[in-house]
Short mmCIF file of N, CA and C in Angstrom, two decimals:
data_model
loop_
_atom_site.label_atom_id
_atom_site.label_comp_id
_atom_site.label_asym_id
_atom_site.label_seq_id
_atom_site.Cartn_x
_atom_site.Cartn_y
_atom_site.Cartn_z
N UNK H 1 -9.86 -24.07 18.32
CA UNK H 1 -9.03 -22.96 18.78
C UNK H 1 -8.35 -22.33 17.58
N UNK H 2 -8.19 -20.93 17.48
CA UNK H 2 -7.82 -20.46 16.65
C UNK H 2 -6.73 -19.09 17.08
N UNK H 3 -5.50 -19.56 16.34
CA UNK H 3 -4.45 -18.25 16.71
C UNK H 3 -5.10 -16.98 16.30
N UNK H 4 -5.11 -15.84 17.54
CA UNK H 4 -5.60 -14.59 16.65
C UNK H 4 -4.14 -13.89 16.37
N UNK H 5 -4.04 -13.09 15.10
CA UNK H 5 -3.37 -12.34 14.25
C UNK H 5 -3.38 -10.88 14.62
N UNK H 6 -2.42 -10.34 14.32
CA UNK H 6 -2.53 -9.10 14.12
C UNK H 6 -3.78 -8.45 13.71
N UNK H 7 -4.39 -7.37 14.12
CA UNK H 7 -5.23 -6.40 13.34
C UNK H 7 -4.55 -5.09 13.40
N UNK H 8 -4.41 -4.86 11.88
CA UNK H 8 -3.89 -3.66 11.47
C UNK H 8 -4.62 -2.92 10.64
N UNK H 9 -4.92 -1.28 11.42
CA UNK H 9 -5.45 -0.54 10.46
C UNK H 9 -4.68 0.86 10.13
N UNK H 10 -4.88 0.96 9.12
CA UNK H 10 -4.44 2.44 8.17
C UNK H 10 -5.63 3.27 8.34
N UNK H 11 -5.23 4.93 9.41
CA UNK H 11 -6.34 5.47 9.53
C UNK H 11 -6.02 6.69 9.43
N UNK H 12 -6.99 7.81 9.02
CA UNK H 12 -6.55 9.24 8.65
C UNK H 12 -5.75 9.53 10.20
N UNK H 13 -4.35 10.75 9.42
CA UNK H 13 -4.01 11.02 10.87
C UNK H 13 -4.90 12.45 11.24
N UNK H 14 -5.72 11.84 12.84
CA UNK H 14 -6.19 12.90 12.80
C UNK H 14 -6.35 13.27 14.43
N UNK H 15 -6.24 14.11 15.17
CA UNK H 15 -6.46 13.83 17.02
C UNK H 15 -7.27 12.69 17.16
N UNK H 16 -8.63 12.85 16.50
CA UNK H 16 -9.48 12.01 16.69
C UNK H 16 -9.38 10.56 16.76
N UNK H 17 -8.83 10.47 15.67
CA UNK H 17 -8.13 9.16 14.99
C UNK H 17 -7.15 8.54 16.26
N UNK H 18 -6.03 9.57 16.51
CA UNK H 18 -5.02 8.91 17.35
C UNK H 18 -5.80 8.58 18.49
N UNK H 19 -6.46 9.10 19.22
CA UNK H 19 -7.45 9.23 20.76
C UNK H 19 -7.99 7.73 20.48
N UNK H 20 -8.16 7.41 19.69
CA UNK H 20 -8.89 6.02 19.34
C UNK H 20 -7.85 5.06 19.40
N UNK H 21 -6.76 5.05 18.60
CA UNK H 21 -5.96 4.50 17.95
C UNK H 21 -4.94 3.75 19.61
N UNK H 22 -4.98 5.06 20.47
CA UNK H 22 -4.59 4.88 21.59
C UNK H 22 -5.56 3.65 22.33
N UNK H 23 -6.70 3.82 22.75
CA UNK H 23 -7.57 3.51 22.58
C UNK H 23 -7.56 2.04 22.88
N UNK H 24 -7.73 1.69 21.66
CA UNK H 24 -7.44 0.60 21.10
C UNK H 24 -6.28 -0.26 21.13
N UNK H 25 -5.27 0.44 21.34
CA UNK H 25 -4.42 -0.74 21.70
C UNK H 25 -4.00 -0.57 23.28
N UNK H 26 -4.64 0.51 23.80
CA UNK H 26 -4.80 -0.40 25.69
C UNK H 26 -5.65 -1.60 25.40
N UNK H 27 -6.92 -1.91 24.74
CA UNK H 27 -7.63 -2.70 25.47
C UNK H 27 -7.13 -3.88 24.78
N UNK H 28 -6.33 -4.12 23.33
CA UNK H 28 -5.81 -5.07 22.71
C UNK H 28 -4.55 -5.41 22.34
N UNK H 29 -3.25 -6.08 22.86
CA UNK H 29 -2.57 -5.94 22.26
C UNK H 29 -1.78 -6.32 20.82
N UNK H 30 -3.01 -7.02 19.84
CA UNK H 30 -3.07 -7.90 18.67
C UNK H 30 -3.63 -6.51 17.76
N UNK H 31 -3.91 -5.01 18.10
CA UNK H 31 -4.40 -4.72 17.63
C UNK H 31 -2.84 -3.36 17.08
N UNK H 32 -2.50 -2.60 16.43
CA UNK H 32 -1.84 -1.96 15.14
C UNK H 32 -2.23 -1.32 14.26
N UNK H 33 -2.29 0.28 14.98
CA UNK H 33 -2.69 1.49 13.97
C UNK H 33 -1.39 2.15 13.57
N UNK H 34 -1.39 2.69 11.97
CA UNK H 34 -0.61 3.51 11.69
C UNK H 34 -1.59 4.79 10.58
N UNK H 35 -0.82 5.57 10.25
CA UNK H 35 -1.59 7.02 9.73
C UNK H 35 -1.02 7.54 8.67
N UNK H 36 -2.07 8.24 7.80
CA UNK H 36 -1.25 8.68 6.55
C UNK H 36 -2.68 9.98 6.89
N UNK H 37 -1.61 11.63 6.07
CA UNK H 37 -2.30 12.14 6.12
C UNK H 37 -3.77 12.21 5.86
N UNK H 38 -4.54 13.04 5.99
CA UNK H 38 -5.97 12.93 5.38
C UNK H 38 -6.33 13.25 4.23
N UNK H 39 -5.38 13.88 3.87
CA UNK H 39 -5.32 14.15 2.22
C UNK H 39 -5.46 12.98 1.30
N UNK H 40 -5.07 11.97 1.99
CA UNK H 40 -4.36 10.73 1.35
C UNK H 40 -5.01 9.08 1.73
N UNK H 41 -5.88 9.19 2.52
CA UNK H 41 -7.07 8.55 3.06
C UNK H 41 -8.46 8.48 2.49
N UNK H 42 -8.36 6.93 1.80
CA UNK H 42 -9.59 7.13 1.41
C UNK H 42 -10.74 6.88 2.03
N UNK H 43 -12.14 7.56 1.24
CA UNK H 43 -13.06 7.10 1.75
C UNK H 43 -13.94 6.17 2.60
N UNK H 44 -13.20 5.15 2.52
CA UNK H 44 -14.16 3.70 2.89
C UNK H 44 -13.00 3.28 3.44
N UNK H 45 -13.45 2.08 4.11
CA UNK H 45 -12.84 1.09 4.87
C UNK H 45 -12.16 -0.09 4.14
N UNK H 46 -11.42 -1.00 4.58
CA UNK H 46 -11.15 -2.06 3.77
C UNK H 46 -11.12 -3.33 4.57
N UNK H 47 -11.54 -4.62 4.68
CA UNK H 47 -11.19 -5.21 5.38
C UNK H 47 -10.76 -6.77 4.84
N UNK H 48 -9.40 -7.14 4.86
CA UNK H 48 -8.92 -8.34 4.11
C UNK H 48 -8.77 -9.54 4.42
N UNK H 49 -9.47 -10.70 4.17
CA UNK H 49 -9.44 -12.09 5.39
C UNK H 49 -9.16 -12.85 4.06
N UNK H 50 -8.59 -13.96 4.45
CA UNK H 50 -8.41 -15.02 3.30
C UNK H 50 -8.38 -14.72 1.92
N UNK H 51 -9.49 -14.98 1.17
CA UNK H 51 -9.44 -14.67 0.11
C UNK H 51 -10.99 -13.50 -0.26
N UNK H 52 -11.05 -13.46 0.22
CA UNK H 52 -12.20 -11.82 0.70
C UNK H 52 -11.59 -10.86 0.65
N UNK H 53 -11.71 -9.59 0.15
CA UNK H 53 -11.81 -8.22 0.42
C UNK H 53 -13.29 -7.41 0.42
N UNK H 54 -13.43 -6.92 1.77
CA UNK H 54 -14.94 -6.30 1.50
C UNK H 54 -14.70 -4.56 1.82
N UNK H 55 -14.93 -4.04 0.79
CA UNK H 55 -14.79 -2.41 1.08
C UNK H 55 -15.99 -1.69 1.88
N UNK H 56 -16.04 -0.65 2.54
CA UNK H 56 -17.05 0.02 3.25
C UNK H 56 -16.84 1.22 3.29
N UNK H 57 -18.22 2.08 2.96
CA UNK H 57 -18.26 3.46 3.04
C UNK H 57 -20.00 3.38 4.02
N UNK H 58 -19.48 3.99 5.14
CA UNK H 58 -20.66 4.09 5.94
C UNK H 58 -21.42 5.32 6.30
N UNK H 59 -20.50 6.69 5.58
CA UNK H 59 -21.51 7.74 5.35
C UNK H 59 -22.58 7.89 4.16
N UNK H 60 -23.31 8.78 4.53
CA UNK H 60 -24.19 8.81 3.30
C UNK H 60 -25.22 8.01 3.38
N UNK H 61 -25.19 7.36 1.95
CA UNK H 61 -25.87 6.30 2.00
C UNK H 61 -24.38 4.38 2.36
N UNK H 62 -24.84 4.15 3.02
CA UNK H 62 -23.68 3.13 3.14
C UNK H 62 -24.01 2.44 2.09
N UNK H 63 -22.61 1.55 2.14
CA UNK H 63 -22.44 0.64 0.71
C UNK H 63 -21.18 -0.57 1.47
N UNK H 64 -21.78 -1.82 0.70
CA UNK H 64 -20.42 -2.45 1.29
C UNK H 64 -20.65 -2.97 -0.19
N UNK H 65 -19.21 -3.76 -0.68
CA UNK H 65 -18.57 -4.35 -1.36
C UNK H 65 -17.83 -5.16 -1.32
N UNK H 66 -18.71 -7.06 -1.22
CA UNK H 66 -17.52 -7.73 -1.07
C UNK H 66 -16.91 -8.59 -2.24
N UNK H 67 -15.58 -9.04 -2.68
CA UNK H 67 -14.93 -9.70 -3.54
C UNK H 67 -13.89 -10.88 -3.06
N UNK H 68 -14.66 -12.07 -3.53
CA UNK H 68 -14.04 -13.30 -3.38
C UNK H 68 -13.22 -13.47 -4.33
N UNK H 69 -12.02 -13.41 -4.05
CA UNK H 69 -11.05 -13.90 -5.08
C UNK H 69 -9.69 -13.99 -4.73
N UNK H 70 -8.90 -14.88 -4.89
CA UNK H 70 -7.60 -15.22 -4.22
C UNK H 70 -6.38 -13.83 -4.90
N UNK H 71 -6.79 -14.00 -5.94
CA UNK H 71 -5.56 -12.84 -6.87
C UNK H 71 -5.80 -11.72 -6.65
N UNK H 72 -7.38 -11.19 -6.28
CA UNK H 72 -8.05 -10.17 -6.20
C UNK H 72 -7.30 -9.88 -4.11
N UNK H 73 -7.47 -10.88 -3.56
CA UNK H 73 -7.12 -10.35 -2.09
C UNK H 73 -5.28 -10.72 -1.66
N UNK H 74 -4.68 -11.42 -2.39
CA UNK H 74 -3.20 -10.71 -2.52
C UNK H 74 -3.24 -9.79 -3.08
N UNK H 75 -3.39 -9.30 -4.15
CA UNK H 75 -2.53 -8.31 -4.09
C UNK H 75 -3.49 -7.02 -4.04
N UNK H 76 -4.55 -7.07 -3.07
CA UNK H 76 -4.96 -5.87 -2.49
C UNK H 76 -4.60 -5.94 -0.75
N UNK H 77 -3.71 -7.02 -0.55
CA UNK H 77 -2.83 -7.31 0.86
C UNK H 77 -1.45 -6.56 0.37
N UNK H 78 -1.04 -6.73 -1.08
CA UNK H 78 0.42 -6.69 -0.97
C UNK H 78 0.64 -4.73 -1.25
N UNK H 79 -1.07 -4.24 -1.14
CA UNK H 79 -1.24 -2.87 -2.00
C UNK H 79 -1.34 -2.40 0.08
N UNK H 80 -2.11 -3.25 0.74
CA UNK H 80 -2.28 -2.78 2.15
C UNK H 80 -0.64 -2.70 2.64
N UNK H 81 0.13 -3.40 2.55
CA UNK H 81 1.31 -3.27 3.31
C UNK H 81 2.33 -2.58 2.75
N UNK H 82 1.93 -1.64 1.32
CA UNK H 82 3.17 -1.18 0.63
C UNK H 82 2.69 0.62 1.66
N UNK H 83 1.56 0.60 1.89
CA UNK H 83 0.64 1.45 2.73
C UNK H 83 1.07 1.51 3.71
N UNK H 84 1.11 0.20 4.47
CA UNK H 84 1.72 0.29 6.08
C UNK H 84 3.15 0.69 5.87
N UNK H 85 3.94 0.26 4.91
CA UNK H 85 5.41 1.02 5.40
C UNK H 85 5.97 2.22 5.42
N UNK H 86 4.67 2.89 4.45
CA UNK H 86 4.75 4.04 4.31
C UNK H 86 4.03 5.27 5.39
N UNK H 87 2.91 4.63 6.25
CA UNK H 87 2.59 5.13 7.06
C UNK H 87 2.83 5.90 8.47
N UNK H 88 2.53 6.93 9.10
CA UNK H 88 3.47 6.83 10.02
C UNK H 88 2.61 6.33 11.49
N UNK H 89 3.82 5.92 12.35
CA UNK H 89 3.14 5.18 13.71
C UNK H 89 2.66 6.17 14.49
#
């Protein structure tokens, strides 16, 4: 058995975006979107577990990128949440 955690994502603010965002947390309540303009949104995805970070860009040609590394996934956690406070709900 395993406690599930929060899932939090940082997503362009966009109708589209929110319609989802809504979405998503009817059907979950472990789940936590916030928004930063689109100006300011990058490309790809990010997704951070333990000591993993794997990046994703799925237009185009897709690409993923993953990096095992403990120093490498703090402080691309402590770069995700300086993000979330700045985001808006």
């Amino acid at each position: 058995y395993r406690k599930l955690s929060k899932i939090k994502f940082i997503e362009s603010d966009t109708p589209e975006m929110r319609k989802l965002a809504r979405e998503d947390a009817k059907s979950s309540p472990f789940i936590k979107t916030r928004f930063l303009p689109p100006t300011q949104s990058p490309p790809f995805s990010s997704i951070i577990y333990g000591n993993n970070v794997v990046f994703m860009r799925l237009r185009d040609e897709p690409l993923v990128i993953s990096i095992k590394d403990s120093d490498f996934a703090k402080g691309f956690m402590d770069y995700f949440n300086t993000l979330w406070k700045i985001a808006k709900k």
